Coordinates of C-alpha atoms and ligand atoms in Angstrom, one line a residue:
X1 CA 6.9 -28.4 -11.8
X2 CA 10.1 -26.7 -11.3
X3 CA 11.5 -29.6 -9.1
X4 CA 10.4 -31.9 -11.8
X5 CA 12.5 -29.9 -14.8
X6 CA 15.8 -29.2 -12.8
X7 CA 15.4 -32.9 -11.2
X8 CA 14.6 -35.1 -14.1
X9 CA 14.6 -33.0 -17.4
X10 CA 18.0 -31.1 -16.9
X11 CA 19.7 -33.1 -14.6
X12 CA 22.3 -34.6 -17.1
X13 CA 22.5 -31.0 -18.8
X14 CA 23.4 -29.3 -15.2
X15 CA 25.9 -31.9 -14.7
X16 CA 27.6 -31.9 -17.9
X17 CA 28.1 -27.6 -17.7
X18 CA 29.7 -28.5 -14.0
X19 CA 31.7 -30.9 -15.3
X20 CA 32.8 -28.7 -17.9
X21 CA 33.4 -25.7 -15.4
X22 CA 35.2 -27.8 -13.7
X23 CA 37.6 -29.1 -16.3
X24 CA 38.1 -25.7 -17.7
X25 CA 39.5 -24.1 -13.9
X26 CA 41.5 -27.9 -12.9
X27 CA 42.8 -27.6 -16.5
X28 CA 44.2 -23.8 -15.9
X29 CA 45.3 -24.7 -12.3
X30 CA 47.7 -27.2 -14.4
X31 CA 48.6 -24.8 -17.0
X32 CA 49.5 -21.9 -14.6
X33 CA 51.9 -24.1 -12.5
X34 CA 53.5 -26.0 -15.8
X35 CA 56.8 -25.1 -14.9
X36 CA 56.7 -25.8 -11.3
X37 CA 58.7 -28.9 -9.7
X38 CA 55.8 -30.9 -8.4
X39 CA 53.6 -30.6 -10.8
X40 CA 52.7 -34.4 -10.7
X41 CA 51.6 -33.4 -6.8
X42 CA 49.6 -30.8 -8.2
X43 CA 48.2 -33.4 -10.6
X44 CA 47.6 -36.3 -8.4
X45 CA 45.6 -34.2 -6.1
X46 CA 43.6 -32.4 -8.2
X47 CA 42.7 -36.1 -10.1
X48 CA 42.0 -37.3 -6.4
X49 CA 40.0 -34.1 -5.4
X50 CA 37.7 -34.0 -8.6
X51 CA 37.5 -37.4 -10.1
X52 CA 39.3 -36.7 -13.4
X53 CA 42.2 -38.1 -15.0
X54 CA 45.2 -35.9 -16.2
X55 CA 48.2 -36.4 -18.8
X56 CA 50.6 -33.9 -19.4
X57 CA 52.2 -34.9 -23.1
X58 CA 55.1 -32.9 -25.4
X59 CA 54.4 -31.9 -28.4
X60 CA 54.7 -35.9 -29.5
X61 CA 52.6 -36.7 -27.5
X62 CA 54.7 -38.6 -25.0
X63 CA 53.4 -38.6 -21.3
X64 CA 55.3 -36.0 -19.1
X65 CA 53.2 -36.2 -16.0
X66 CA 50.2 -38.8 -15.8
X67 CA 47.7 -39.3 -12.9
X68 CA 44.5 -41.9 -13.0
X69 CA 41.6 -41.3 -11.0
X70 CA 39.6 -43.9 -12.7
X71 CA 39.8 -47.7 -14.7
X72 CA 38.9 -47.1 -18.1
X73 CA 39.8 -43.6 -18.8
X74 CA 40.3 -42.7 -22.1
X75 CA 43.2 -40.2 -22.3
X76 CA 44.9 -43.4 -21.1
X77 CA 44.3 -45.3 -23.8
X78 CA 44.3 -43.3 -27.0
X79 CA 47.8 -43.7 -29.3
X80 CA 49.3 -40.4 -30.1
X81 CA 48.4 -40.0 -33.4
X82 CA 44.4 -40.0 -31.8
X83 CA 45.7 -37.2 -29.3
X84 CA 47.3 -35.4 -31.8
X85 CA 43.9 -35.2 -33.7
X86 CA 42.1 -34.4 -30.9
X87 CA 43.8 -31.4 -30.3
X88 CA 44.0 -30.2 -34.1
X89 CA 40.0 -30.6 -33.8
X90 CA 39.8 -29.0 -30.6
X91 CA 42.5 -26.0 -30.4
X92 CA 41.6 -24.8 -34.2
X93 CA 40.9 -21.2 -34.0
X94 CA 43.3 -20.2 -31.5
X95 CA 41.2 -21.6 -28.3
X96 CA 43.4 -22.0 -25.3
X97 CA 41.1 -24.6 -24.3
X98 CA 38.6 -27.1 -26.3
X99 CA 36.4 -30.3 -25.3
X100 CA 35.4 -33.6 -26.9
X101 CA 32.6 -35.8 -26.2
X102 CA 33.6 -39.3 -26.0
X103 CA 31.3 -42.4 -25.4
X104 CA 32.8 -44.9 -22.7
X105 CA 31.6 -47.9 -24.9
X106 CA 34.4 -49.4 -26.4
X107 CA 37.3 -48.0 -23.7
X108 CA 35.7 -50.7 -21.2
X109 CA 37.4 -53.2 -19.7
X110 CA 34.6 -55.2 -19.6
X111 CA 31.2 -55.6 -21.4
X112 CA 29.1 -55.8 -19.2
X113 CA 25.0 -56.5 -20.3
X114 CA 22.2 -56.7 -17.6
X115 CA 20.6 -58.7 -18.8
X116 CA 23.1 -61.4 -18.2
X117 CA 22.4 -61.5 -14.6
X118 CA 19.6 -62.6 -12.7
X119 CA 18.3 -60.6 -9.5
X120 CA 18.3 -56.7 -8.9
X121 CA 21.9 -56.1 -10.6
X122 CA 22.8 -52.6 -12.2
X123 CA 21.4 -51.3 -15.1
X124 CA 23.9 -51.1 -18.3
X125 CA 25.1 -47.9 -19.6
X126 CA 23.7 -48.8 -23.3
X127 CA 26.0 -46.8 -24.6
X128 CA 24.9 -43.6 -22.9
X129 CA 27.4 -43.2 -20.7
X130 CA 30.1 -40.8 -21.7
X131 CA 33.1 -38.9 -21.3
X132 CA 34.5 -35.9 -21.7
X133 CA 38.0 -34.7 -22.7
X134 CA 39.1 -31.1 -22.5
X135 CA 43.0 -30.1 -24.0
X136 CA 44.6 -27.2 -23.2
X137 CA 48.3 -25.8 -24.6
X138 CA 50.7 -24.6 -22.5
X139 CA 54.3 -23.3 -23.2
X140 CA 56.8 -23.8 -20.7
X141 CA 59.6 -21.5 -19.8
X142 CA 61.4 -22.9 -22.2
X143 CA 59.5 -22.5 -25.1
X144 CA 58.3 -25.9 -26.0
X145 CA 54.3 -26.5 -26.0
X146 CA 52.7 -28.9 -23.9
X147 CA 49.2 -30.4 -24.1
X148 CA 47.0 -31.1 -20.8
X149 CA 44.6 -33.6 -21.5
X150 CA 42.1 -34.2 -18.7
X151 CA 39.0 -36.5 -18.8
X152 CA 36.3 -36.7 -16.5
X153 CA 32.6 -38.7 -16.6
X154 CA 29.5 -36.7 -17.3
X155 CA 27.0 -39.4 -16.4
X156 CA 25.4 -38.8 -13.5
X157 CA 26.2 -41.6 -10.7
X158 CA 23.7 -43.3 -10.9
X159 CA 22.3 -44.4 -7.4
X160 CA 22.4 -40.6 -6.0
X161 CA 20.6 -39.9 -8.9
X162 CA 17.5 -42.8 -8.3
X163 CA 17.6 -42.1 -5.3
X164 CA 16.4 -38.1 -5.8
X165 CA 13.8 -39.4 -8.6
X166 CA 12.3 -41.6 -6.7
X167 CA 12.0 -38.9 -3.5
X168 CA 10.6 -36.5 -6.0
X169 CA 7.8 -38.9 -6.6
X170 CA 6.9 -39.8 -3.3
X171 CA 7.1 -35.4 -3.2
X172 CA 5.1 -35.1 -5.4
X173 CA 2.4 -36.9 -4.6
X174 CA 2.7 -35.4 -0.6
X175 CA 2.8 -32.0 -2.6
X176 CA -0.6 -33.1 -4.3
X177 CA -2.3 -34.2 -1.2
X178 CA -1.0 -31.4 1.1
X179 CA -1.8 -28.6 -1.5
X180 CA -5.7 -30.0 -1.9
X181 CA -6.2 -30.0 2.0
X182 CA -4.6 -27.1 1.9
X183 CA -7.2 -25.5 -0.7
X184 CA -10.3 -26.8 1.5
X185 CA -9.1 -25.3 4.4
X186 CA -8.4 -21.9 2.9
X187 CA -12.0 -21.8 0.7
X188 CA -13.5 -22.7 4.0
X189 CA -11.8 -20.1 5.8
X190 CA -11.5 -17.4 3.7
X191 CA -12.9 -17.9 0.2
X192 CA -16.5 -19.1 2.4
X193 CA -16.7 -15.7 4.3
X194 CA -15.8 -13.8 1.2
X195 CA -18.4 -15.1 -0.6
X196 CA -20.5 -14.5 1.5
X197 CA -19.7 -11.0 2.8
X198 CA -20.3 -10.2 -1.2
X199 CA -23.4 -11.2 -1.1
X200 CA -23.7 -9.4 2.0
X201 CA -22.6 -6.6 0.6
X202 CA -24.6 -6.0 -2.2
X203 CA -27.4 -5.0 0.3
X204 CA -24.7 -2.3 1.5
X205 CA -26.1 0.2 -1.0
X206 CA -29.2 0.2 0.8
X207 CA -27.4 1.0 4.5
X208 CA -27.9 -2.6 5.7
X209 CA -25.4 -5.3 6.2
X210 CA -25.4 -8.1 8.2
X211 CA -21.9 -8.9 9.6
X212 CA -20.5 -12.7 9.0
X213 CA -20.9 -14.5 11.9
X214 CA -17.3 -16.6 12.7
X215 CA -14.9 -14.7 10.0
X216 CA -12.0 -16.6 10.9
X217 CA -9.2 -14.2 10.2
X218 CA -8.2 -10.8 11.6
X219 CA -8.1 -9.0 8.0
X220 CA -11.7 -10.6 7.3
X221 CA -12.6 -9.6 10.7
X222 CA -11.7 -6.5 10.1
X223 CA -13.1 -6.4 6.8
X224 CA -16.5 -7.3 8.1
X225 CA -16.2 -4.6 11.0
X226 CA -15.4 -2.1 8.1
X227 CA -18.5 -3.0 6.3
X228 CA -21.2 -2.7 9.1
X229 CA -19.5 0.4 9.8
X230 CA -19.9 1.4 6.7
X231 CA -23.5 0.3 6.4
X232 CA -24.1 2.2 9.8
X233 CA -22.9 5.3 8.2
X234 CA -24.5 4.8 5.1
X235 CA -27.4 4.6 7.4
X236 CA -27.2 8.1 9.2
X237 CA -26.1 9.3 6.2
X238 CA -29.9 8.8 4.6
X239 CA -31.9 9.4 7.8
X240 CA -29.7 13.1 8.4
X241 CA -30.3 13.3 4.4
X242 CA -34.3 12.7 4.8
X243 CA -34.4 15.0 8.6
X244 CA -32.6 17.9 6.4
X245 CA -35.4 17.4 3.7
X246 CA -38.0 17.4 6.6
X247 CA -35.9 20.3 8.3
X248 CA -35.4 23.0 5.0
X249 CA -39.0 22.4 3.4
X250 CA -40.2 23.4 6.9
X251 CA -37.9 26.2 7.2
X252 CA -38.5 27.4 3.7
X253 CA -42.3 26.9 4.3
X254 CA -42.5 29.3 7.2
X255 CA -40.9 31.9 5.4
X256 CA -42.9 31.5 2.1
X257 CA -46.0 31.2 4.1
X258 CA -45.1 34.5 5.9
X259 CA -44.0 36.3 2.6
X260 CA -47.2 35.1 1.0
X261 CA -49.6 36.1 3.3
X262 CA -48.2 39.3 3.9
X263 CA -47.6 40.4 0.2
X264 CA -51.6 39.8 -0.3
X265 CA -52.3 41.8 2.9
X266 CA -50.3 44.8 1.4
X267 CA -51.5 43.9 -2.1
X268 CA -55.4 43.9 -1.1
X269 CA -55.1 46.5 1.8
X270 CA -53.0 49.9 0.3
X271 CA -53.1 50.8 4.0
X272 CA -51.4 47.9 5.3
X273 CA -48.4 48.7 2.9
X274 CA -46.6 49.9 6.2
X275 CA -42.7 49.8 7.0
X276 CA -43.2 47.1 9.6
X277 CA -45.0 44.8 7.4
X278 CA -42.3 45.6 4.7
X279 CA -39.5 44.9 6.9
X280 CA -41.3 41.0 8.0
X281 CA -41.2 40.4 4.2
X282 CA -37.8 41.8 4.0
X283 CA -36.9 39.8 6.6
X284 CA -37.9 36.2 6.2
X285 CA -36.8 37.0 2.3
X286 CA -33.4 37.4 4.6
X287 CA -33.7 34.0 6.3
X288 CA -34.0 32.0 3.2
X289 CA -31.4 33.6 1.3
X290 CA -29.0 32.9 4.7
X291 CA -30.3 29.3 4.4
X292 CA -29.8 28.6 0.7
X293 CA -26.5 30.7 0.7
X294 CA -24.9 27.8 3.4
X295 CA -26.3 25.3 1.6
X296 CA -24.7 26.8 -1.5
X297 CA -21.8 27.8 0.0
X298 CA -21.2 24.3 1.1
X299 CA -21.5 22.3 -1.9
X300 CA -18.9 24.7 -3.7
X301 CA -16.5 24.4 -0.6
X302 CA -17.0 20.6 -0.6
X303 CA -16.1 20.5 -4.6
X304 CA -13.3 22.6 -4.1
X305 CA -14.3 24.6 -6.7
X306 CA -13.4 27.9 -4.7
X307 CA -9.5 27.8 -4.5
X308 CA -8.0 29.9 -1.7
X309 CA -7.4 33.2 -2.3
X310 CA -4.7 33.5 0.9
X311 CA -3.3 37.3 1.7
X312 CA -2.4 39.2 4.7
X313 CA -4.9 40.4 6.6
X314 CA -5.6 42.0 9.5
X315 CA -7.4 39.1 11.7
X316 CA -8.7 41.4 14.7
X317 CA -10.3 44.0 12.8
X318 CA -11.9 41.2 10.8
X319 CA -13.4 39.6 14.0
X320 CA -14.1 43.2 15.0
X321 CA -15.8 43.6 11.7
X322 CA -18.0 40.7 12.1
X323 CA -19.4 41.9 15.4
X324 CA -20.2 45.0 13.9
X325 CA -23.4 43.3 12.3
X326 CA -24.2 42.1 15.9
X327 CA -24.6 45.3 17.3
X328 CA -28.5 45.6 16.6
X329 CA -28.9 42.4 18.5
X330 CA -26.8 43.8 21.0
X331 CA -28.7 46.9 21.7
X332 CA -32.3 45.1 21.0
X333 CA -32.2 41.6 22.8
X334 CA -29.7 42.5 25.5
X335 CA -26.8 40.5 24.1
X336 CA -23.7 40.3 25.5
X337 CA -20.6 40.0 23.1
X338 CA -16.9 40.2 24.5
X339 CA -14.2 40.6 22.6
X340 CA -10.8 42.7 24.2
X341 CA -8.1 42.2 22.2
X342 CA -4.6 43.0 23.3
X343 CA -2.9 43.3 20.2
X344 CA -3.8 43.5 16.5
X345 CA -2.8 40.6 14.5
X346 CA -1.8 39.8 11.0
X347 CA -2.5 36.4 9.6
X348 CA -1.8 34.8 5.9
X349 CA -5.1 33.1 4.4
X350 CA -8.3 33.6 2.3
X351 CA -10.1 36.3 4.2
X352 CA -13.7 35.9 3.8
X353 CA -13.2 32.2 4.3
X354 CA -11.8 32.9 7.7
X355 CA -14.4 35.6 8.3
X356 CA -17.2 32.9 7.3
X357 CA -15.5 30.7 10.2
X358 CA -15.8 33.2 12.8
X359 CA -19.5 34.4 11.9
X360 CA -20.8 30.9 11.7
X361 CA -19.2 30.2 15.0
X362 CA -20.3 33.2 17.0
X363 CA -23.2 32.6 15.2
X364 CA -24.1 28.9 16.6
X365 CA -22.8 30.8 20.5
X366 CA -25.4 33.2 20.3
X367 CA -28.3 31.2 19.1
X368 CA -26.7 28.5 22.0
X369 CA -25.7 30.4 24.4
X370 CA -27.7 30.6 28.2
X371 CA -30.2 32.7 29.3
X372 CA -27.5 35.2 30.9
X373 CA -26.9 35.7 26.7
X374 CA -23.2 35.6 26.9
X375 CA -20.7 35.0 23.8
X376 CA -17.3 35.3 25.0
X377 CA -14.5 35.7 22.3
X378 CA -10.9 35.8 23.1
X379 CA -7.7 35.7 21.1
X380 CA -5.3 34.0 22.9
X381 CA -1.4 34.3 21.5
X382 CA 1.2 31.8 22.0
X383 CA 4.8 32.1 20.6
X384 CA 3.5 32.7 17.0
X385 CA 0.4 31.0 16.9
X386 CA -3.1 32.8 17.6
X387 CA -5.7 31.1 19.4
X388 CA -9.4 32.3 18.7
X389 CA -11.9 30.9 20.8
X390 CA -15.3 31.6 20.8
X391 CA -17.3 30.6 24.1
X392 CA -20.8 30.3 25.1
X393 CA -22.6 29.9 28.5
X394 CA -25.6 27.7 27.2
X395 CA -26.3 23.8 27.7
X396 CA -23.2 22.4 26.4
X397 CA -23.1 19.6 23.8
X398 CA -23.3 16.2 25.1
X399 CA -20.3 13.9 24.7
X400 CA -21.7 11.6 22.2
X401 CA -23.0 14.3 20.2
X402 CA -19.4 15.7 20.0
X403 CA -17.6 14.0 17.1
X404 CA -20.9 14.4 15.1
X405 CA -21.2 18.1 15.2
X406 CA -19.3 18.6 12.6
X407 CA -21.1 16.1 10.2
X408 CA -22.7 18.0 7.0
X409 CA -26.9 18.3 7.9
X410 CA -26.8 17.1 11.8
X411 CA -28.2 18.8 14.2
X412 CA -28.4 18.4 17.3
X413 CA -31.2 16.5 19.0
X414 CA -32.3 18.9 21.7
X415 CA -34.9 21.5 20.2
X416 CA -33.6 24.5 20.4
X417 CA -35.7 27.8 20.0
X418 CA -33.4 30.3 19.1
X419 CA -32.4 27.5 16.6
X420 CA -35.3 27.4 14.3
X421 CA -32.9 28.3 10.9
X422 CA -30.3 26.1 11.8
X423 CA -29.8 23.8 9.0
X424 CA -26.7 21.5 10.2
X425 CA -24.7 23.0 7.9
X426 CA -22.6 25.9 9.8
X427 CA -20.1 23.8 11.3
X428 CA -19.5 21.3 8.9
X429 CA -18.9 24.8 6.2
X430 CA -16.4 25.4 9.2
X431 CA -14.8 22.4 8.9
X432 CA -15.1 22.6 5.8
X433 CA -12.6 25.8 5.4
X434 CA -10.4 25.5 8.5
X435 CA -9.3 21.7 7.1
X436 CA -8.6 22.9 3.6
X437 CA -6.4 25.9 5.3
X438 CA -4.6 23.2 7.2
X439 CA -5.5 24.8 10.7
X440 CA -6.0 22.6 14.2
X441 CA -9.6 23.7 15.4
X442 CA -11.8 21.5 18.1
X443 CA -14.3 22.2 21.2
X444 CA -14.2 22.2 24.4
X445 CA -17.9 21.8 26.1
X446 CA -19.1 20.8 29.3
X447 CA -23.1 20.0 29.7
X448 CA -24.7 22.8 31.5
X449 CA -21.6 25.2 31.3
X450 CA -21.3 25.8 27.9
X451 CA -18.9 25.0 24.9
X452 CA -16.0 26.8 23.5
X453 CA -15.1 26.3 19.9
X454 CA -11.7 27.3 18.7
X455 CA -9.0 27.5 15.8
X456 CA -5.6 27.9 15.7
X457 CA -3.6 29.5 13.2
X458 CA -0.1 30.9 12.4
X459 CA 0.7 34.6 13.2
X460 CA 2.9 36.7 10.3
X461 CA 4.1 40.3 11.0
Ligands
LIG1 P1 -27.0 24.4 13.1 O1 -27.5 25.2 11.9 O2 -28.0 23.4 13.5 O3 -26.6 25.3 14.2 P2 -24.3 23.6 12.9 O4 -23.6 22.8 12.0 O5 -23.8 25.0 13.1 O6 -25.8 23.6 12.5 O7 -24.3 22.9 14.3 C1 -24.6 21.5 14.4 C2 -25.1 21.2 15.8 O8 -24.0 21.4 16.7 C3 -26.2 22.1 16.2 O9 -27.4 21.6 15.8 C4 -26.0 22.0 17.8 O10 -26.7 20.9 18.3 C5 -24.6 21.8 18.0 N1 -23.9 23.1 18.3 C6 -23.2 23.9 17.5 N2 -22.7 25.0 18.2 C7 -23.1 24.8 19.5 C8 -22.9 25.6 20.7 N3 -22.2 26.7 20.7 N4 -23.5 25.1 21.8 C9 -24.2 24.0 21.8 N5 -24.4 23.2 20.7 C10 -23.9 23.6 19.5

């Protein structure tokens, strides 16, 4: 469309501004060098160079400097009384340089008529073909005005100009036939497996998706790849969903059953009201609060709806702090928990967060750890970062199982039995916190050696 409208529709428009533009600068070439000896050089070359012809008249219109380029001109053949009009019209209003429109028509030397001839001869102009004049006024050194008249065609030459029209319609019709190939190929090899993965798609909601056999390009390729992955995590995503219903109604269920069953003991049998009973109640009233706190505590991390409250703090004595509530377990089960610190460290960040970190991860070592019942915890320093590291003895986690550990509700395959509360929840809580602080953390773990979990973080004095 755009070849068609500067080809065919403005051609003759395009032309006549150049031709303009380039009367205006050969006509103030001429002007600037009035005055100079070989001027007519000046104007036979510039006539040669751009196909115009020039006069130079006085101010009665009498030639001074004259050069032809072409038969017929019409400078050449106006009176001086016509030239003298033309430049009243055209220089009016102080213009240092005007233009006239002149038809060729009668300024022929011949009349020539198509449809004399017989055979493929020329078309005639039928009066279209035109001219134009520009004048300019120049004073010379000494003082006297001069006109430049300069006259140039502005119809396009005609067999340059056939010969682009008819190109553009043998274009055109390539363009056609190229651009509607062009369109089956691409609907077949994109817009086809598209469609298709759509409709594909819509079944993505529901954790399936077929992958489109033969997607021809890499970005559909990858595309597709994208959307079974996504299906296969969509997938997990509902069967960890439906184990962690399975999982907490049978966690909470022990603990209710126990609760229950114990309460109507006490409440039928005054004498059974004894502090060991009490304290099994207490207890498993212990294990579901620990189990609806994470699950709690979880969702608010996840939403962000607890900002950080980040302060110094003293990071040792919290991680001695925390072991403090192990020492029971210590003294009763035969526990053993290192931690020898060399140094006491301070560290800027939101303190119970941190300590939440460090109890769910010594947490997991104990409940994981081997039947020597060894939790290791050392904090390593390094220029000014602090490296905690919590290490356990037990079976290790197995490779595969390693990037999912942190997932929200999975847990690991292998039944466990110090495990029973675990709800898949610590380590993705510690995830949870140690990302939002911006801290590197990972794990180390080696199957049937054990696994060491650790965070890094930035040491302040
Ligand atoms: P859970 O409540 O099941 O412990 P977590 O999110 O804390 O949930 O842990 C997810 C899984 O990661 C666990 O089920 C377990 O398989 C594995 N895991 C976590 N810590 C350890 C560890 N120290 N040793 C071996 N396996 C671990």
């Amino acid at each position: 469309m755009i070849l068609w409208l500067f080809q065919i529709v403005f051609l003759d428009e395009f032309y006549r501004m150049q031709k303009r533009d380039m009367l205006r600068s050969s006509s103030e070439s001429i002007v600037h060098n009035i005055d100079n000896q070989n001027l007519q050089a000046l104007a036979y070359r510039i006539s040669e160079r751009n196909n115009v012809c020039i006069l130079i008249a006085d101010e009665n219109m009498r030639p001074l400097v004259e050069a032809e380029a072409w038969n017929g001109c019409i400078i050449h053949h106006l009176g001086p009384r016509t030239l003298s009009q033309i430049v009243k019209k055209t220089l009016a209003e102080e213009k240092k340089t005007g233009f006239v429109d002149f038809p060729l028509g009668g300024f022929r030397n011949h009349n020539y008529d198509a449809r004399q001839f017989r055979g493929p001869v020329p078309p005639g102009d039928e009066g279209n073909a035109s001219s134009v004049v520009s004048v300019s006024i120049a004073q010379k050194a000494n003082g006297k005005n001069v006109y430049v008249f300069l006259n140039c065609l502005v119809t396009p030459v005609g067999s340059t100009v056939d010969t682009i029209r008819n190109q553009l319609y043998f274009i055109s019709v390539l363009l056609v036939l190229i651009s509607f190939l062009l369109s089956i190929v691409l609907s077949r090899h994109i817009t086809r497996p598209l469609e298709v993965m759509t409709a594909a798609a819509s079944a993505l909601s529901r954790g399936e998706y077929e992958p489109v056999a033969n997607a021809s390009y890499l970005e559909i390729e990858q595309l597709n790849r994208q959307l079974s992955q996504a299906a296969k995590d969509l997938h997990r995503v509902e069967e960890m969903q439906q184990e962690l219903i399975a999982n907490i109604s049978h966690d909470l269920r022990t603990p209710l059953t126990l609760i229950e069953g114990y309460a109507e003991v006490v409440r039928d049998l005054p004498d059974e009201g004894t502090p060991e009973n009490m304290q099994v109640i207490i207890d498993e009233t212990k294990r579901l609060s620990t189990l609806v706190n994470a699950i709690l505590e979880l969702n608010t991390a996840r939403n962000g709806m607890n900002e950080l409250e980040c302060r110094h703090f003293d990071l040792t004595a919290c991680v001695d702090e925390i072991l403090k509530r192990y020492q029971k377990l210590t003294e009763q089960e035969g526990y053993k928990i290192f931690f020898e610190p060399d140094q006491h460290v301070n560290v800027f960040a939101d303190e119970m967060k941190v300590q939440q970190v460090v109890y769910n991860l010594i947490n997991n070592a104990i409940t994981y750890t081997g039947v020597d019942k060894t939790v290791m915890i050392r904090q390593l320093i390094q220029g000014n970062i602090i490296r905690i590291e919590v290490a356990d003895s037990g079976e290790g986690i197995a490779p595969e199982e390693l990037e999912h550990i942190w997932d929200r509700y999975y847990r690991g395959k292998k039944p466990h039995k110090r495990a029973a509360v675990g709800s898949g929840l610590g380590l993705s809580i510690v995830k949870g916190i140690l990302d939002r602080h911006g801290l590197a953390y990972g794990v180390e773990s080696k199957e049937g050696e054990g696994s060491t979990f650790w965070f890094e973080i930035a040491k302040v004095e």
